[in-house]
Coordinates of C-alpha atoms in Angstrom, one line a residue:
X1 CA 1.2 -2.3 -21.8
X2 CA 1.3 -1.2 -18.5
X3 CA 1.5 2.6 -17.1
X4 CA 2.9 3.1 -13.5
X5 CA 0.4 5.0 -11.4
X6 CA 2.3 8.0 -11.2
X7 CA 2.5 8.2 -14.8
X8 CA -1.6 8.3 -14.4
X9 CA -1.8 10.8 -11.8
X10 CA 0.5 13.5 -13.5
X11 CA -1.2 13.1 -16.8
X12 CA -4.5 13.2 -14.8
X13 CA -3.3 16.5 -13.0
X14 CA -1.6 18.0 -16.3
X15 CA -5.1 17.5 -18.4
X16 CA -7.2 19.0 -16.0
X17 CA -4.6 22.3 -15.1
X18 CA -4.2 23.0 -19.1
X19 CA -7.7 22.4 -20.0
X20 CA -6.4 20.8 -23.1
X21 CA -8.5 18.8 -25.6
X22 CA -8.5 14.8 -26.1
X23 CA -7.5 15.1 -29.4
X24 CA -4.8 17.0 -28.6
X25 CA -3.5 14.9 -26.1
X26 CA -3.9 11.7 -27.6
X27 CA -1.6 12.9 -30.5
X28 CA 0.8 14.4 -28.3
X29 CA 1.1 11.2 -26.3
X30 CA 1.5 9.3 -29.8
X31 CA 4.4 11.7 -30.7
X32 CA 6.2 11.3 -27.3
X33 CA 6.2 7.5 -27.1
X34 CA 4.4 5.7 -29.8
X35 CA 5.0 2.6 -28.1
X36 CA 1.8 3.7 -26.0
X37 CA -0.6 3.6 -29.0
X38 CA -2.7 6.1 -27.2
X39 CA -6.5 6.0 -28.1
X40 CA -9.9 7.6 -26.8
X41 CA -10.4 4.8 -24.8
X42 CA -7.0 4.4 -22.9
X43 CA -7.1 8.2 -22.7
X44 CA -10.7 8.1 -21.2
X45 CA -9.8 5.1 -18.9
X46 CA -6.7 7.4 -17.4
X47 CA -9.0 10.2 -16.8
X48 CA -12.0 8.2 -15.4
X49 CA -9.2 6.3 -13.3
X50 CA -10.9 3.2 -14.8
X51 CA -8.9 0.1 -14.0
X52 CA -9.9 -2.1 -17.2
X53 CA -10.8 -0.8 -20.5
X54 CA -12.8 -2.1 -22.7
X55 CA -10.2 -2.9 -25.4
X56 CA -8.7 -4.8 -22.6
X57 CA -11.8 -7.0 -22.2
X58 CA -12.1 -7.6 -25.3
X59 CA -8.6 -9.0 -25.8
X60 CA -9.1 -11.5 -22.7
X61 CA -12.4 -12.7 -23.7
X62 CA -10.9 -13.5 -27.2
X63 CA -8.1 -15.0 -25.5
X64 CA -10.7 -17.1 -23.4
X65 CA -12.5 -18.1 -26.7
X66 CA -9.7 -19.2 -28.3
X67 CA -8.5 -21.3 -25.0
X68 CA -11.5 -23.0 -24.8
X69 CA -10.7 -23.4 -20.8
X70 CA -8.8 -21.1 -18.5
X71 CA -8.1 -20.9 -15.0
X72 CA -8.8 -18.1 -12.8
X73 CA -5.1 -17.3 -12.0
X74 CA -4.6 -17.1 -16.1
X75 CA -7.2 -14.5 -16.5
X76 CA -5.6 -12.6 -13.5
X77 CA -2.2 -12.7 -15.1
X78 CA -3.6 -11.0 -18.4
X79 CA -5.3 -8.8 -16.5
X80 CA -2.2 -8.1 -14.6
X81 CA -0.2 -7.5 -17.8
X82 CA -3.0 -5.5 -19.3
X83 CA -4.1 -3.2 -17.0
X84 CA -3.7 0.2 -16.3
X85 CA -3.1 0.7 -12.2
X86 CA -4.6 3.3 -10.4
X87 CA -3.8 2.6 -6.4
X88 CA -6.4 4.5 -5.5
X89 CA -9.1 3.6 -7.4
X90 CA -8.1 -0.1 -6.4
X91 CA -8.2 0.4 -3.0
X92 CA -11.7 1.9 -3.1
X93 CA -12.6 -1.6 -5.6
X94 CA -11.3 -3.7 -3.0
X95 CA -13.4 -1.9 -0.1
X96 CA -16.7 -2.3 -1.8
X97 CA -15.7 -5.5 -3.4
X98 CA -15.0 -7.0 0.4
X99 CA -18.3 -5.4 1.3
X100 CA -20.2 -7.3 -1.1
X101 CA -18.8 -10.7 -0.4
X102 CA -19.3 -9.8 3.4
X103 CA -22.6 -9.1 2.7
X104 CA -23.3 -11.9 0.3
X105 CA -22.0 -14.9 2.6
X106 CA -24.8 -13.7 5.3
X107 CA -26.8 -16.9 5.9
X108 CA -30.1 -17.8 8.0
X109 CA -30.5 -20.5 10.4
X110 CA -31.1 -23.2 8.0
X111 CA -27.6 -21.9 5.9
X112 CA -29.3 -20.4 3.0
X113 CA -28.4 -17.0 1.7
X114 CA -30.7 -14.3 3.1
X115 CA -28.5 -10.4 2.0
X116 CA -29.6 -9.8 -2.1
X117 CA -29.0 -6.5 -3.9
X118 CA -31.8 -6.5 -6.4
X119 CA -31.1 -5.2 -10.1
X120 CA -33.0 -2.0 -9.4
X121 CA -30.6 -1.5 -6.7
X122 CA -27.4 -3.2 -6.6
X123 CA -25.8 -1.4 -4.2
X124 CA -28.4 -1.9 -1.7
X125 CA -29.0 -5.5 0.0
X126 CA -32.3 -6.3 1.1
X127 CA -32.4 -9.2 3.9
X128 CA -35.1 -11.7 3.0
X129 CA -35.7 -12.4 6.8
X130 CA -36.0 -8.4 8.1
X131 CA -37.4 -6.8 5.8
X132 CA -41.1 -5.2 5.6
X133 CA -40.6 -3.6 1.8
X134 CA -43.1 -6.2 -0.8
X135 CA -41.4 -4.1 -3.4
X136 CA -37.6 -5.2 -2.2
X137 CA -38.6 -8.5 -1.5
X138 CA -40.4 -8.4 -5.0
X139 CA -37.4 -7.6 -6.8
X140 CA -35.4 -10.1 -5.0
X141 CA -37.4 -12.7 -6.1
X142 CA -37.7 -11.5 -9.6
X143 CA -33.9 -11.4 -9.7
X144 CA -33.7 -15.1 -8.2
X145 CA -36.1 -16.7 -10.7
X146 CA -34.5 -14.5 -13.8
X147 CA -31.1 -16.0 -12.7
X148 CA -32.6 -19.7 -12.1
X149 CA -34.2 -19.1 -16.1
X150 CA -30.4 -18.3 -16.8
X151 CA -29.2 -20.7 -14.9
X152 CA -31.6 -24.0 -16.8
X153 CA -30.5 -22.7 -20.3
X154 CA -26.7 -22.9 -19.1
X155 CA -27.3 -26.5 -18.0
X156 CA -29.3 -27.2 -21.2
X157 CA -26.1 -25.8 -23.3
X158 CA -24.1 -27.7 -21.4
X159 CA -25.9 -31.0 -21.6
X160 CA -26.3 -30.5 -25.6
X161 CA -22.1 -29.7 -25.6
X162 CA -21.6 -32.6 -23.3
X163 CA -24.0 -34.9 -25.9
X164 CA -21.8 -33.8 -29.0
X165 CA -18.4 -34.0 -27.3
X166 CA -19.9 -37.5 -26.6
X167 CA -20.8 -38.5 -30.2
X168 CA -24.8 -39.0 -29.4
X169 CA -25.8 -35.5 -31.3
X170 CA -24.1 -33.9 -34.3
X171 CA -22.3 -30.6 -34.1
X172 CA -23.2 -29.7 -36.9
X173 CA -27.1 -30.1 -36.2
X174 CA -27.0 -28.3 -33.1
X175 CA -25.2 -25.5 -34.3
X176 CA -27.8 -24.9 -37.5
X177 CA -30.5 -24.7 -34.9
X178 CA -29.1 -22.6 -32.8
X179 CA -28.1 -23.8 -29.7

């Protein structure tokens, strides 16, 4: 289901001039067009001008379960069927999403990465080159080596899927040990 934008803004507008309840609306919304299937969460999505919901990621990651494989231009078109639009809000996403790829293609000299947010702030890069803080440079390096860590048990997982889709390890076995 998909709800035009100004749909969005004059609910958005209505809610906020009436003062009215979520309950309240959500039935009212029901009654109007059941074909909406109104909830708490589409409801709060509209008001938060939230792009996805979380009922929305849920479907897709089912849907990317049950696929086994996807491409990225088939999780975009469920997206695009799925979400709720807010131009706005998506203008403001694509600034600050184009800000962080600018900032994350920054190389050094010898072509290796040198802009990280760390986790304790991700919207603040710290340049591995410039800067005199041991704390940022401590937490970029923490983040690094927690997403190497990540990174090994991927390839380990992969390697033990690629060994059972090759007949040298049995599902079965792998799965009762837990991965």
């Amino acid at each position: 289901m998909k709800i035009s934008a100004q749909i969005l803004t004059g609910i958005r507008a209505i809610l906020e001039a009436r003062g009215c309840t979520q309950a309240w609306v959500i039935n009212r919304m029901n009654t109007i067009d059941p074909s909406l299937e109104m909830n708490r969460n589409k409801l709060s999505a509209i008001m938060a001008k939230r792009i996805v919901t979380q009922e929305i990621k849920d479907y897709i990651q089912d849907e990317i379960d049950r696929r086994g494989s996807v491409t990225v231009d088939e999780v975009a078109q469920m997206f695009h069927k799925l979400a709720l639009y807010d131009p706005a809000a998506e203008e403001a996403r694509w600034c600050r999403d184009k800000a962080r790829r600018f900032m994350a293609q920054r190389r050094g000299a010898d072509g290796s990465r040198i802009l990280f947010a760390p986790s304790n702030e991700p919207a603040r890069y710290v340049s591995l080159e410039n800067s005199q803080d041991l704390q940022d440079v401590s937490a970029v390096l923490q983040q690094l080596t927690t997403k190497r860590e990540g990174l090994n048990a991927a390839i380990a997982r992969a390697k033990r899927r690629q060994q059972e889709l090759a007949g040298q390890l049995s599902m079965f076995e792998t799965r009762k040990g837990g991965e």
